[in-house]
PDB file of C-alpha atoms in Angstrom:
ATOM      1  CA  UNK A   4      72.227  69.660 119.897  1.00  0.00           C
ATOM      2  CA  UNK A   5      71.381  72.839 119.896  1.00  0.00           C
ATOM      3  CA  UNK A   6      73.906  74.038 122.097  1.00  0.00           C
ATOM      4  CA  UNK A   7      76.400  72.233 120.490  1.00  0.00           C
ATOM      5  CA  UNK A   8      75.207  74.455 116.966  1.00  0.00           C
ATOM      6  CA  UNK A   9      74.096  77.479 118.750  1.00  0.00           C
ATOM      7  CA  UNK A  10      77.838  77.968 120.890  1.00  0.00           C
ATOM      8  CA  UNK A  11      79.176  77.605 116.932  1.00  0.00           C
ATOM      9  CA  UNK A  12      77.804  81.293 116.695  1.00  0.00           C
ATOM     10  CA  UNK A  13      76.824  82.541 119.997  1.00  0.00           C
ATOM     11  CA  UNK A  14      77.846  82.596 123.439  1.00  0.00           C
ATOM     12  CA  UNK A  15      75.219  80.376 125.746  1.00  0.00           C
ATOM     13  CA  UNK A  16      75.702  81.023 129.242  1.00  0.00           C
ATOM     14  CA  UNK A  17      72.742  82.604 129.371  1.00  0.00           C
ATOM     15  CA  UNK A  18      70.714  80.268 127.947  1.00  0.00           C
ATOM     16  CA  UNK A  19      68.783  77.948 130.686  1.00  0.00           C
ATOM     17  CA  UNK A  20      67.617  74.258 130.756  1.00  0.00           C
ATOM     18  CA  UNK A  21      64.707  73.240 132.630  1.00  0.00           C
ATOM     19  CA  UNK A  22      63.928  69.907 133.660  1.00  0.00           C
ATOM     20  CA  UNK A  23      60.447  67.824 132.067  1.00  0.00           C
ATOM     21  CA  UNK A  24      60.577  71.256 130.029  1.00  0.00           C
ATOM     22  CA  UNK A  25      60.947  70.758 126.088  1.00  0.00           C
ATOM     23  CA  UNK A  26      62.118  73.225 124.372  1.00  0.00           C
ATOM     24  CA  UNK A  27      59.694  75.572 121.900  1.00  0.00           C
ATOM     25  CA  UNK A  28      59.913  73.608 118.473  1.00  0.00           C
ATOM     26  CA  UNK A  29      57.658  75.088 115.257  1.00  0.00           C
ATOM     27  CA  UNK A  30      56.788  72.279 112.393  1.00  0.00           C
ATOM     28  CA  UNK A  31      54.890  73.687 108.574  1.00  0.00           C
ATOM     29  CA  UNK A  32      53.864  72.003 105.727  1.00  0.00           C
ATOM     30  CA  UNK A  33      54.671  73.560 102.496  1.00  0.00           C
ATOM     31  CA  UNK A  34      53.075  73.148  99.093  1.00  0.00           C
ATOM     32  CA  UNK A  35      54.216  73.530  95.730  1.00  0.00           C
ATOM     33  CA  UNK A  36      54.810  77.297  95.438  1.00  0.00           C
ATOM     34  CA  UNK A  37      56.006  77.508  98.283  1.00  0.00           C
ATOM     35  CA  UNK A  38      53.637  78.831 100.577  1.00  0.00           C
ATOM     36  CA  UNK A  39      52.432  77.285 103.874  1.00  0.00           C
ATOM     37  CA  UNK A  40      49.313  74.197 104.328  1.00  0.00           C
ATOM     38  CA  UNK A  41      49.155  75.071 108.525  1.00  0.00           C
ATOM     39  CA  UNK A  42      52.104  74.722 111.029  1.00  0.00           C
ATOM     40  CA  UNK A  43      51.863  73.831 114.449  1.00  0.00           C
ATOM     41  CA  UNK A  44      54.094  75.183 117.499  1.00  0.00           C
ATOM     42  CA  UNK A  45      55.021  73.644 121.168  1.00  0.00           C
ATOM     43  CA  UNK A  46      55.872  76.964 123.023  1.00  0.00           C
ATOM     44  CA  UNK A  47      54.479  76.136 126.029  1.00  0.00           C
ATOM     45  CA  UNK A  48      58.041  76.864 127.804  1.00  0.00           C
ATOM     46  CA  UNK A  49      57.679  80.299 127.239  1.00  0.00           C
ATOM     47  CA  UNK A  50      55.390  80.504 129.772  1.00  0.00           C
ATOM     48  CA  UNK A  51      58.422  80.695 132.163  1.00  0.00           C
ATOM     49  CA  UNK A  52      59.690  83.677 130.370  1.00  0.00           C
ATOM     50  CA  UNK A  53      57.915  86.049 132.927  1.00  0.00           C
ATOM     51  CA  UNK A  54      59.245  89.112 135.258  1.00  0.00           C
ATOM     52  CA  UNK A  55      60.830  86.884 137.291  1.00  0.00           C
ATOM     53  CA  UNK A  56      63.260  84.802 135.066  1.00  0.00           C
ATOM     54  CA  UNK A  57      64.167  88.684 132.897  1.00  0.00           C
ATOM     55  CA  UNK A  58      64.766  89.959 136.817  1.00  0.00           C
ATOM     56  CA  UNK A  59      67.210  86.601 137.221  1.00  0.00           C
ATOM     57  CA  UNK A  60      68.978  87.708 134.307  1.00  0.00           C
ATOM     58  CA  UNK A  61      69.751  90.989 134.302  1.00  0.00           C
ATOM     59  CA  UNK A  62      73.201  90.451 134.466  1.00  0.00           C
ATOM     60  CA  UNK A  63      73.414  89.422 130.765  1.00  0.00           C
ATOM     61  CA  UNK A  64      70.741  91.440 129.397  1.00  0.00           C
ATOM     62  CA  UNK A  65      73.013  94.589 131.055  1.00  0.00           C
ATOM     63  CA  UNK A  66      75.412  93.811 128.889  1.00  0.00           C
ATOM     64  CA  UNK A  67      74.111  94.706 125.534  1.00  0.00           C
ATOM     65  CA  UNK A  68      73.284  97.923 124.014  1.00  0.00           C
ATOM     66  CA  UNK A  69      69.626  96.027 122.286  1.00  0.00           C
ATOM     67  CA  UNK A  70      67.261  93.891 123.671  1.00  0.00           C
ATOM     68  CA  UNK A  71      65.449  91.700 121.285  1.00  0.00           C
ATOM     69  CA  UNK A  72      61.788  89.929 122.583  1.00  0.00           C
ATOM     70  CA  UNK A  73      59.429  88.811 120.069  1.00  0.00           C
ATOM     71  CA  UNK A  74      55.752  87.999 121.147  1.00  0.00           C
ATOM     72  CA  UNK A  75      56.610  84.107 122.669  1.00  0.00           C
ATOM     73  CA  UNK A  76      57.377  86.011 126.411  1.00  0.00           C
ATOM     74  CA  UNK A  77      54.948  86.274 128.605  1.00  0.00           C
ATOM     75  CA  UNK A  78      52.898  90.516 128.782  1.00  0.00           C
ATOM     76  CA  UNK A  79      54.485  90.480 132.760  1.00  0.00           C
ATOM     77  CA  UNK A  80      58.102  89.913 130.992  1.00  0.00           C
ATOM     78  CA  UNK A  81      57.613  92.460 128.231  1.00  0.00           C
ATOM     79  CA  UNK A  82      56.410  95.057 131.040  1.00  0.00           C
ATOM     80  CA  UNK A  83      59.545  94.486 132.689  1.00  0.00           C
ATOM     81  CA  UNK A  84      61.962  94.797 130.026  1.00  0.00           C
ATOM     82  CA  UNK A  85      60.184  98.307 129.500  1.00  0.00           C
ATOM     83  CA  UNK A  86      60.857  99.326 132.816  1.00  0.00           C
ATOM     84  CA  UNK A  87      64.219  97.884 132.911  1.00  0.00           C
ATOM     85  CA  UNK A  88      64.928  99.842 128.850  1.00  0.00           C
ATOM     86  CA  UNK A  89      63.509 102.841 130.117  1.00  0.00           C
ATOM     87  CA  UNK A  90      65.535 102.711 133.387  1.00  0.00           C
ATOM     88  CA  UNK A  91      68.892 100.989 131.882  1.00  0.00           C
ATOM     89  CA  UNK A  92      69.221 102.983 128.270  1.00  0.00           C
ATOM     90  CA  UNK A  93      68.701 100.057 126.682  1.00  0.00           C
ATOM     91  CA  UNK A  94      67.037 100.244 123.395  1.00  0.00           C
ATOM     92  CA  UNK A  95      64.219  97.878 123.500  1.00  0.00           C
ATOM     93  CA  UNK A  96      62.731  95.698 119.818  1.00  0.00           C
ATOM     94  CA  UNK A  97      59.403  93.910 120.202  1.00  0.00           C
ATOM     95  CA  UNK A  98      58.949  91.331 116.838  1.00  0.00           C
ATOM     96  CA  UNK A  99      55.400  90.368 116.635  1.00  0.00           C
ATOM     97  CA  UNK A 100      54.666  86.811 116.430  1.00  0.00           C
ATOM     98  CA  UNK A 101      50.989  86.328 115.741  1.00  0.00           C
ATOM     99  CA  UNK A 102      47.831  88.490 115.912  1.00  0.00           C
ATOM    100  CA  UNK A 103      46.697  85.592 119.036  1.00  0.00           C
ATOM    101  CA  UNK A 104      49.974  86.280 120.431  1.00  0.00           C
ATOM    102  CA  UNK A 105      49.463  90.364 120.229  1.00  0.00           C
ATOM    103  CA  UNK A 106      47.933  89.594 124.247  1.00  0.00           C
ATOM    104  CA  UNK A 107      51.501  89.753 125.392  1.00  0.00           C
ATOM    105  CA  UNK A 108      52.273  92.872 124.167  1.00  0.00           C
ATOM    106  CA  UNK A 109      50.722  95.766 127.701  1.00  0.00           C
ATOM    107  CA  UNK A 110      48.731  99.073 126.385  1.00  0.00           C
ATOM    108  CA  UNK A 111      51.407 101.055 127.281  1.00  0.00           C
ATOM    109  CA  UNK A 112      54.489 100.935 124.785  1.00  0.00           C
ATOM    110  CA  UNK A 113      56.068 104.954 125.034  1.00  0.00           C
ATOM    111  CA  UNK A 114      60.366 104.771 124.893  1.00  0.00           C
ATOM    112  CA  UNK A 115      60.026 101.819 123.115  1.00  0.00           C
ATOM    113  CA  UNK A 116      63.140 101.976 119.583  1.00  0.00           C
ATOM    114  CA  UNK A 117      60.735  99.975 117.384  1.00  0.00           C
ATOM    115  CA  UNK A 118      58.489  97.929 116.894  1.00  0.00           C
ATOM    116  CA  UNK A 119      57.830  94.688 113.564  1.00  0.00           C
ATOM    117  CA  UNK A 120      55.121  93.796 113.384  1.00  0.00           C
ATOM    118  CA  UNK A 121      52.010  92.878 109.797  1.00  0.00           C
ATOM    119  CA  UNK A 122      48.857  94.121 109.696  1.00  0.00           C
ATOM    120  CA  UNK A 123      47.313  90.604 110.966  1.00  0.00           C
ATOM    121  CA  UNK A 124      48.894  91.670 114.224  1.00  0.00           C
ATOM    122  CA  UNK A 125      48.294  95.236 114.274  1.00  0.00           C
ATOM    123  CA  UNK A 126      44.298  94.765 114.046  1.00  0.00           C
ATOM    124  CA  UNK A 127      44.709  92.124 116.706  1.00  0.00           C
ATOM    125  CA  UNK A 128      46.044  94.565 118.373  1.00  0.00           C
ATOM    126  CA  UNK A 129      43.933  97.429 118.623  1.00  0.00           C
ATOM    127  CA  UNK A 130      40.879  95.677 117.287  1.00  0.00           C
ATOM    128  CA  UNK A 131      39.618  96.697 113.610  1.00  0.00           C
ATOM    129  CA  UNK A 132      39.950  95.982 110.183  1.00  0.00           C
ATOM    130  CA  UNK A 133      41.067  98.135 108.433  1.00  0.00           C
ATOM    131  CA  UNK A 134      43.772  97.350 105.794  1.00  0.00           C
ATOM    132  CA  UNK A 135      45.583 100.993 105.186  1.00  0.00           C
ATOM    133  CA  UNK A 136      49.034 100.828 106.010  1.00  0.00           C
ATOM    134  CA  UNK A 137      49.796 104.183 106.785  1.00  0.00           C
ATOM    135  CA  UNK A 138      46.688 104.106 109.326  1.00  0.00           C
ATOM    136  CA  UNK A 139      47.850 101.326 111.239  1.00  0.00           C
ATOM    137  CA  UNK A 140      51.721 102.313 111.122  1.00  0.00           C
ATOM    138  CA  UNK A 141      49.936 106.393 112.890  1.00  0.00           C
ATOM    139  CA  UNK A 142      47.695 103.537 115.373  1.00  0.00           C
ATOM    140  CA  UNK A 143      51.729 101.950 116.942  1.00  0.00           C
ATOM    141  CA  UNK A 144      53.349 105.902 116.605  1.00  0.00           C
ATOM    142  CA  UNK A 145      50.830 107.586 118.736  1.00  0.00           C
ATOM    143  CA  UNK A 146      51.488 104.735 121.378  1.00  0.00           C
ATOM    144  CA  UNK A 147      55.211 106.890 121.681  1.00  0.00           C
ATOM    145  CA  UNK A 148      56.405 104.036 119.924  1.00  0.00           C
ATOM    146  CA  UNK A 149      60.192 105.729 118.270  1.00  0.00           C
ATOM    147  CA  UNK A 150      60.324 103.386 114.570  1.00  0.00           C
ATOM    148  CA  UNK A 151      57.240 101.895 113.492  1.00  0.00           C
ATOM    149  CA  UNK A 152      57.134  99.421 110.642  1.00  0.00           C
ATOM    150  CA  UNK A 153      54.344  97.623 109.473  1.00  0.00           C
ATOM    151  CA  UNK A 154      54.863  94.745 107.144  1.00  0.00           C
ATOM    152  CA  UNK A 155      51.695  92.628 104.786  1.00  0.00           C
ATOM    153  CA  UNK A 156      54.121  90.067 102.795  1.00  0.00           C
ATOM    154  CA  UNK A 157      54.428  90.230  98.622  1.00  0.00           C
ATOM    155  CA  UNK A 158      52.748  94.270  98.814  1.00  0.00           C
ATOM    156  CA  UNK A 159      55.992  95.262 100.975  1.00  0.00           C
ATOM    157  CA  UNK A 160      55.879  97.515 104.278  1.00  0.00           C
ATOM    158  CA  UNK A 161      55.357 100.721 105.679  1.00  0.00           C
ATOM    159  CA  UNK A 162      57.761 103.029 107.880  1.00  0.00           C
ATOM    160  CA  UNK A 163      57.572 105.934 109.961  1.00  0.00           C
ATOM    161  CA  UNK A 164      59.180 107.805 112.374  1.00  0.00           C
ATOM    162  CA  UNK A 165      59.914 111.103 113.074  1.00  0.00           C
ATOM    163  CA  UNK A 166      61.914 111.806 109.897  1.00  0.00           C
ATOM    164  CA  UNK A 167      60.201 108.725 107.760  1.00  0.00           C
ATOM    165  CA  UNK A 168      57.355 107.897 106.631  1.00  0.00           C
ATOM    166  CA  UNK A 169      57.279 105.493 103.830  1.00  0.00           C
ATOM    167  CA  UNK A 170      56.385 102.005 101.726  1.00  0.00           C
ATOM    168  CA  UNK A 171      58.914  99.968 100.926  1.00  0.00           C
ATOM    169  CA  UNK A 172      57.683  97.719  98.008  1.00  0.00           C
ATOM    170  CA  UNK A 173      58.998  94.281  98.205  1.00  0.00           C
ATOM    171  CA  UNK A 174      60.999  93.332  95.817  1.00  0.00           C
ATOM    172  CA  UNK A 175      60.300  91.089  92.541  1.00  0.00           C
ATOM    173  CA  UNK A 176      60.948  87.068  92.675  1.00  0.00           C
ATOM    174  CA  UNK A 177      59.284  85.497  89.804  1.00  0.00           C
ATOM    175  CA  UNK A 178      57.333  82.932  91.155  1.00  0.00           C
ATOM    176  CA  UNK A 179      59.590  79.538  89.574  1.00  0.00           C
ATOM    177  CA  UNK A 180      62.215  80.581  91.766  1.00  0.00           C
ATOM    178  CA  UNK A 181      60.246  80.925  95.051  1.00  0.00           C
ATOM    179  CA  UNK A 182      60.995  77.358  97.043  1.00  0.00           C
ATOM    180  CA  UNK A 183      59.325  78.852 100.858  1.00  0.00           C
ATOM    181  CA  UNK A 184      58.291  81.189 102.154  1.00  0.00           C
ATOM    182  CA  UNK A 185      58.264  79.838 105.372  1.00  0.00           C
ATOM    183  CA  UNK A 186      61.274  82.122 107.672  1.00  0.00           C
ATOM    184  CA  UNK A 187      60.849  85.440 105.885  1.00  0.00           C
ATOM    185  CA  UNK A 188      59.065  87.463 107.629  1.00  0.00           C
ATOM    186  CA  UNK A 189      62.273  86.746 110.404  1.00  0.00           C
ATOM    187  CA  UNK A 190      64.444  87.227 108.034  1.00  0.00           C
ATOM    188  CA  UNK A 191      63.827  90.613 107.204  1.00  0.00           C
ATOM    189  CA  UNK A 192      62.890  92.007 111.372  1.00  0.00           C
ATOM    190  CA  UNK A 193      66.457  90.653 112.200  1.00  0.00           C
ATOM    191  CA  UNK A 194      68.086  91.970 108.852  1.00  0.00           C
ATOM    192  CA  UNK A 195      65.860  95.391 109.745  1.00  0.00           C
ATOM    193  CA  UNK A 196      67.517  95.404 112.972  1.00  0.00           C
ATOM    194  CA  UNK A 197      71.135  95.208 112.249  1.00  0.00           C
ATOM    195  CA  UNK A 198      70.491  98.415 110.041  1.00  0.00           C
ATOM    196  CA  UNK A 199      70.066 100.034 112.881  1.00  0.00           C
ATOM    197  CA  UNK A 200      72.521  99.234 115.296  1.00  0.00           C
ATOM    198  CA  UNK A 201      75.064  99.152 112.794  1.00  0.00           C
ATOM    199  CA  UNK A 202      73.454 103.104 112.470  1.00  0.00           C
ATOM    200  CA  UNK A 203      71.768 103.197 109.640  1.00  0.00           C
ATOM    201  CA  UNK A 204      68.570 105.050 108.702  1.00  0.00           C
ATOM    202  CA  UNK A 205      65.430 103.373 108.523  1.00  0.00           C
ATOM    203  CA  UNK A 206      65.042 103.753 105.177  1.00  0.00           C
ATOM    204  CA  UNK A 207      68.030 101.598 104.571  1.00  0.00           C
ATOM    205  CA  UNK A 208      67.622  99.364 107.145  1.00  0.00           C
ATOM    206  CA  UNK A 209      63.966  98.606 105.732  1.00  0.00           C
ATOM    207  CA  UNK A 210      65.966  97.713 102.345  1.00  0.00           C
ATOM    208  CA  UNK A 211      68.295  95.234 104.373  1.00  0.00           C
ATOM    209  CA  UNK A 212      65.702  93.281 106.196  1.00  0.00           C
ATOM    210  CA  UNK A 213      63.249  93.568 102.050  1.00  0.00           C
ATOM    211  CA  UNK A 214      66.651  92.006 100.567  1.00  0.00           C
ATOM    212  CA  UNK A 215      66.640  89.512 103.491  1.00  0.00           C
ATOM    213  CA  UNK A 216      63.369  87.874 103.043  1.00  0.00           C
ATOM    214  CA  UNK A 217      63.902  88.642  99.460  1.00  0.00           C
ATOM    215  CA  UNK A 218      66.850  85.819  99.521  1.00  0.00           C
ATOM    216  CA  UNK A 219      64.661  83.793 101.887  1.00  0.00           C
ATOM    217  CA  UNK A 220      61.830  82.676 100.383  1.00  0.00           C
ATOM    218  CA  UNK A 221      64.779  82.345  97.128  1.00  0.00           C
ATOM    219  CA  UNK A 222      65.808  79.350  99.567  1.00  0.00           C
ATOM    220  CA  UNK A 223      64.446  75.925 100.510  1.00  0.00           C
ATOM    221  CA  UNK A 224      66.169  76.727 104.112  1.00  0.00           C
ATOM    222  CA  UNK A 225      63.408  78.178 106.785  1.00  0.00           C
ATOM    223  CA  UNK A 226      67.205  80.723 107.318  1.00  0.00           C
ATOM    224  CA  UNK A 227      68.991  81.385 104.122  1.00  0.00           C
ATOM    225  CA  UNK A 228      72.466  79.605 105.475  1.00  0.00           C
ATOM    226  CA  UNK A 229      74.626  81.542 102.950  1.00  0.00           C
ATOM    227  CA  UNK A 230      73.197  85.272 104.494  1.00  0.00           C
ATOM    228  CA  UNK A 231      75.710  88.294 104.639  1.00  0.00           C
ATOM    229  CA  UNK A 232      75.519  91.977 103.988  1.00  0.00           C
ATOM    230  CA  UNK A 233      77.321  92.036 101.013  1.00  0.00           C
ATOM    231  CA  UNK A 234      74.800  89.167  99.438  1.00  0.00           C
ATOM    232  CA  UNK A 235      72.112  91.430 101.058  1.00  0.00           C
ATOM    233  CA  UNK A 236      73.493  94.960  99.065  1.00  0.00           C
ATOM    234  CA  UNK A 237      74.064  92.731  95.753  1.00  0.00           C
ATOM    235  CA  UNK A 238      70.295  91.536  96.103  1.00  0.00           C
ATOM    236  CA  UNK A 239      68.865  95.174  96.734  1.00  0.00           C
ATOM    237  CA  UNK A 240      70.849  96.769  93.538  1.00  0.00           C
ATOM    238  CA  UNK A 241      69.067  93.426  92.140  1.00  0.00           C
ATOM    239  CA  UNK A 242      66.376  95.008  92.750  1.00  0.00           C
ATOM    240  CA  UNK A 243      67.048  98.159  91.158  1.00  0.00           C
ATOM    241  CA  UNK A 244      67.856  97.693  88.159  1.00  0.00           C
ATOM    242  CA  UNK A 245      65.130  95.406  87.307  1.00  0.00           C
TER     243      UNK A 245
END
């Protein structure tokens, strides 16, 4: 069913089906205010996504200019992706998943095009209790990463590269309009990446991400069903008028 649905939107030729293994799954319980009470995940199959798996898929990785990976894949897989992207001139993006999963991020990150992580993930990686967004962003930037985004939920995010170092506030959404916060982080990351892939500045790309997250929490779906760049721009304009 997943393959059949996905084929409508993307090329699925590189998807592996492993006998005796289950597709990763995630379930969350949401309270009446739209906030998550508890979440459950079964991601055991991602252990198969290791260095060997990356090497076997090099021909597919060579088909694109950008490579996006989250922290569910193993540390040696991330190392292989970093080596591959630096050798082949690819643009690698790493997206955080959770504090515990930061153990999958290598210590050497030189050449990474973009990292998108939250405060908790940053604290876990650098073993710090600091909540200062500027300091946290500087820690990542000091690792040789070209573009850095650190998110802080309803407080917004901070982003920086050689040209930009700013804080983006979260868009104003009335409490009664918030239906489900699940998926907001993924929606943010996807829209930021969309902007950069399409040649936008980091500042404009982050505004895309903030608008995408804003739309998502106003939907009872984890993935906003009618998302489009037109709606993202409309949401940006709405926020600017407030």
